[in-house]
Each structure stands twice: as C-alpha cells, then as structure tokens.
Short mmCIF file of C-alpha atoms in Angstrom, two decimals:
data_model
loop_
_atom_site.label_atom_id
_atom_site.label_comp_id
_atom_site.label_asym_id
_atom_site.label_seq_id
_atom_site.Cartn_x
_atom_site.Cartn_y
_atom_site.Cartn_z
CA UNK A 1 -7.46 1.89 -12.24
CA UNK A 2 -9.74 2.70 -9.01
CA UNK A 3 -8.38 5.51 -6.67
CA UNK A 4 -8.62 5.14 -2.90
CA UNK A 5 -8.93 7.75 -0.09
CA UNK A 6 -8.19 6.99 3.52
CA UNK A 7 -6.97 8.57 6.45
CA UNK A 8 -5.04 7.13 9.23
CA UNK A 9 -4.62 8.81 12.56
CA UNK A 10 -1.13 10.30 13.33
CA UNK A 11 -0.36 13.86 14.07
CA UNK A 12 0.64 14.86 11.27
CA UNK A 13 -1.31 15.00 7.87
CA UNK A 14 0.40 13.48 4.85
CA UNK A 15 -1.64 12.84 1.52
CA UNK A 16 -1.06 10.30 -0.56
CA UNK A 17 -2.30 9.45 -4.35
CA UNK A 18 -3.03 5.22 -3.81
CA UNK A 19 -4.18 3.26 -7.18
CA UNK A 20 -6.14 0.06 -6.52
CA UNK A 21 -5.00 -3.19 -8.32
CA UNK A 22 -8.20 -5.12 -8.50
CA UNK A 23 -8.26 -7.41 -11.54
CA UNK A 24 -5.90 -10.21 -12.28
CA UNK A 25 -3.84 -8.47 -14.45
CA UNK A 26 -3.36 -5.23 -12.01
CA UNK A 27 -2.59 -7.22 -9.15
CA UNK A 28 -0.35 -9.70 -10.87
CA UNK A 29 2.04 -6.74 -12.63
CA UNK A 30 1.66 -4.32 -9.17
CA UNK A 31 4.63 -1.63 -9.66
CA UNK A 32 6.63 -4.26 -12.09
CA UNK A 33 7.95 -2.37 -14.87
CA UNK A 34 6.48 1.06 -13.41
CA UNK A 35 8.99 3.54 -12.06
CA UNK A 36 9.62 3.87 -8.42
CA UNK A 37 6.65 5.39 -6.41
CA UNK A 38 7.43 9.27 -5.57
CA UNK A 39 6.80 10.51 -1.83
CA UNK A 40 3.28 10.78 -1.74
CA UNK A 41 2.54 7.62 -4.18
CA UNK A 42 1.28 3.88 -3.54
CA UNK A 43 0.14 0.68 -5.03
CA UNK A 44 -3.29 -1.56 -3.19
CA UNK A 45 -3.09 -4.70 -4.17
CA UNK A 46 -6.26 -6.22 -3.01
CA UNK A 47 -6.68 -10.57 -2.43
CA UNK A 48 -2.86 -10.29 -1.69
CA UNK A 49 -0.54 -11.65 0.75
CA UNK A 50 2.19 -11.88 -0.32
CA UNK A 51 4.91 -9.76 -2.56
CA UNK A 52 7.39 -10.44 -5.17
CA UNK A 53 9.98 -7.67 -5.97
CA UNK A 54 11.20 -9.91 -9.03
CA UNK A 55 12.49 -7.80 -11.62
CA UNK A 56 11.91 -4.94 -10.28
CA UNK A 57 15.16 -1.98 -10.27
CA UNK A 58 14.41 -0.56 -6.66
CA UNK A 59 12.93 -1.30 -2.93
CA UNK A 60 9.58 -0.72 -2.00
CA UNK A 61 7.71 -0.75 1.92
CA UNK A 62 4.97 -3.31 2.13
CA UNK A 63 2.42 -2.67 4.31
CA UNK A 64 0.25 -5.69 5.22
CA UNK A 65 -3.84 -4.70 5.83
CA UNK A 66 -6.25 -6.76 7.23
CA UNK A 67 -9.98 -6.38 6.05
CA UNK A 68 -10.81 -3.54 8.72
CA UNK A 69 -8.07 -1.82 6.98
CA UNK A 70 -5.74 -2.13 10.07
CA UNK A 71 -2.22 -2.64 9.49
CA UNK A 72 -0.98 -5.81 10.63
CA UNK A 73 2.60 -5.56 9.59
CA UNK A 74 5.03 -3.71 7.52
CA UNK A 75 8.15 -5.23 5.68
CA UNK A 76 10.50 -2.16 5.15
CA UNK A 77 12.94 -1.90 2.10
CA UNK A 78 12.21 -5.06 0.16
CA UNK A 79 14.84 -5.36 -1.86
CA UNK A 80 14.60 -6.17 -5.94
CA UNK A 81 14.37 -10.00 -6.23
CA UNK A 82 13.07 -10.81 -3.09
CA UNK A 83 9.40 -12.48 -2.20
CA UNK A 84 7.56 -11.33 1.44
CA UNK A 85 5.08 -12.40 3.42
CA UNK A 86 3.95 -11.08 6.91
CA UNK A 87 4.97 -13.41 9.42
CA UNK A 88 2.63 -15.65 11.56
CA UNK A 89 0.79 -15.19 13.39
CA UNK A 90 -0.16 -12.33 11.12
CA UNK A 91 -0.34 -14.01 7.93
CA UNK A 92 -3.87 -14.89 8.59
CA UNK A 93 -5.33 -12.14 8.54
CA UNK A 94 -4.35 -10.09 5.55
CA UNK A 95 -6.35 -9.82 2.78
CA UNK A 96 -4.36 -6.79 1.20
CA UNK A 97 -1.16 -5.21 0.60
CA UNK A 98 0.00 -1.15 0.18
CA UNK A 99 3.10 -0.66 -1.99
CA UNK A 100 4.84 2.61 -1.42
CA UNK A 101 8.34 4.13 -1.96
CA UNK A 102 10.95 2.72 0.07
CA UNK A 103 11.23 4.23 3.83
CA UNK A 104 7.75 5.76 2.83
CA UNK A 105 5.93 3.64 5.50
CA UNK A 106 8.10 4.81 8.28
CA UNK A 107 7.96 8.22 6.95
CA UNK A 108 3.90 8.23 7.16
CA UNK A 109 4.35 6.48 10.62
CA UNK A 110 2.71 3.16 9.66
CA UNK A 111 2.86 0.83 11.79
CA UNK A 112 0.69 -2.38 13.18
CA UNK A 113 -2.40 -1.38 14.67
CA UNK A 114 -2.45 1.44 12.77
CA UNK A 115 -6.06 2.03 10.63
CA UNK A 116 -6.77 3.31 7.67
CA UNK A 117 -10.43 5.11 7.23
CA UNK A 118 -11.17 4.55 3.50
CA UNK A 119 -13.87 5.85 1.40
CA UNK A 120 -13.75 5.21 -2.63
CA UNK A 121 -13.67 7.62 -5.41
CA UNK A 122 -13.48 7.59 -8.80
CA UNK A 123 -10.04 8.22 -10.17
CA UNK A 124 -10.96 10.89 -12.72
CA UNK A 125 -12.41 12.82 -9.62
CA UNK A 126 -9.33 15.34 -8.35
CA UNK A 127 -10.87 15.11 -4.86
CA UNK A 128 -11.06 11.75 -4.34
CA UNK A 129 -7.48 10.62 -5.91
CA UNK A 130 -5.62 10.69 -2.00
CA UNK A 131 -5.41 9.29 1.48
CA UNK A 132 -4.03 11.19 4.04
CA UNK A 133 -2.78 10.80 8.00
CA UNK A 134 -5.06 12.74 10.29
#
C-alpha cells in the first residue's frame, strides 16, 4: 500500500503515518477487520464518498477531502454499523476520505477549510511514511 505525506497548517506539529487505499480491493475493505488506528495512524481512501463502519468493533473520524486536498467536512465518532456521507452541499465535492482513530480529527484540529499539502512517497522509504500539521 502507497504512503502519503502532507502537512496541514495549525500551530502545532503532529505526524501522522497515512496508507493510501487505491485499488478496489483496498478501498472496499478500508480499516474492516484491521485493528483500531493508534494516535498518529490513518486510512485514504481515494474515489470515496461515502463510509460504512459495518462490522467493524470501534469508531473512527472521517474526514471528507475535496481534490485540492481541503477538508470539506468531518463526521466525528462514527459509530460500528453505521454508513456516512458529508452532507450537502458538501457532498459534491469530495473525491476522498481520511480514516483516523476516533477523536483523532479534533485532536489534529481538522476542520473544513482546512488543507492538506501532500507530496507522495514510497512506503518502504522511512522519510516519506507521515503527514504532519505545520
């Protein structure tokens, strides 16, 4: 699985380790059957909109991104066996969606109009395995 680096632009900085989801199968599973994120952990599922937490034994944030990588909303504690979407107006413009531990988001500070700053990396490289908040 791809690794992502980004930095958003809060006071304080905070790095995370974010795998991409970019096939089928990857985006399909996201964290099912995986244990819960730890602080510091997340899940991009790319060509998603919506969330399922079917199945799943904990809650998770979901931050909602549009293509610039700008948050356009957040969905905090999802519950196991729910299903979210961002609400409209909003809903049009995601094309991705961050997975992270439950109160993680709020933790970070993420919150809409917030941006992420991404470059990729290769996720054997030990430098580029992280985001952080500037």
């Amino acid at each position: 699985m791809q690794v992502i680096e980004a930095t958003v632009g809060n006071p304080v900085d905070v790095r995370l380790r974010i795998s991409v989801a970019a096939t089928l199968f990857e985006r399909i599973r996201g964290l099912l059957g995986r244990p819960s994120p730890k602080r510091g952990e997340g899940l991009l599922i790319r060509k998603c909109k919506t969330v399922h937490t079917i199945g799943m034994a904990y809650p998770i944030d979901v931050v909602y991104l549009d293509r610039d990588w700008c948050v356009v909303g957040v969905a905090h504690s999802v519950r196991p066996g729910c299903v979210r979407a961002p609400t409209p107006p909003r809903r049009s413009g995601v094309v991705q969606v961050l997975e992270l531990a439950d109160r993680e988001a709020a933790w970070i500070g993420l919150m809409p109009g917030s941006r992420l700053r991404t470059t990729f990396g290769e996720s054997s490289s030990a430098n580029n395995d992280t985001w952080s908040r500037a």
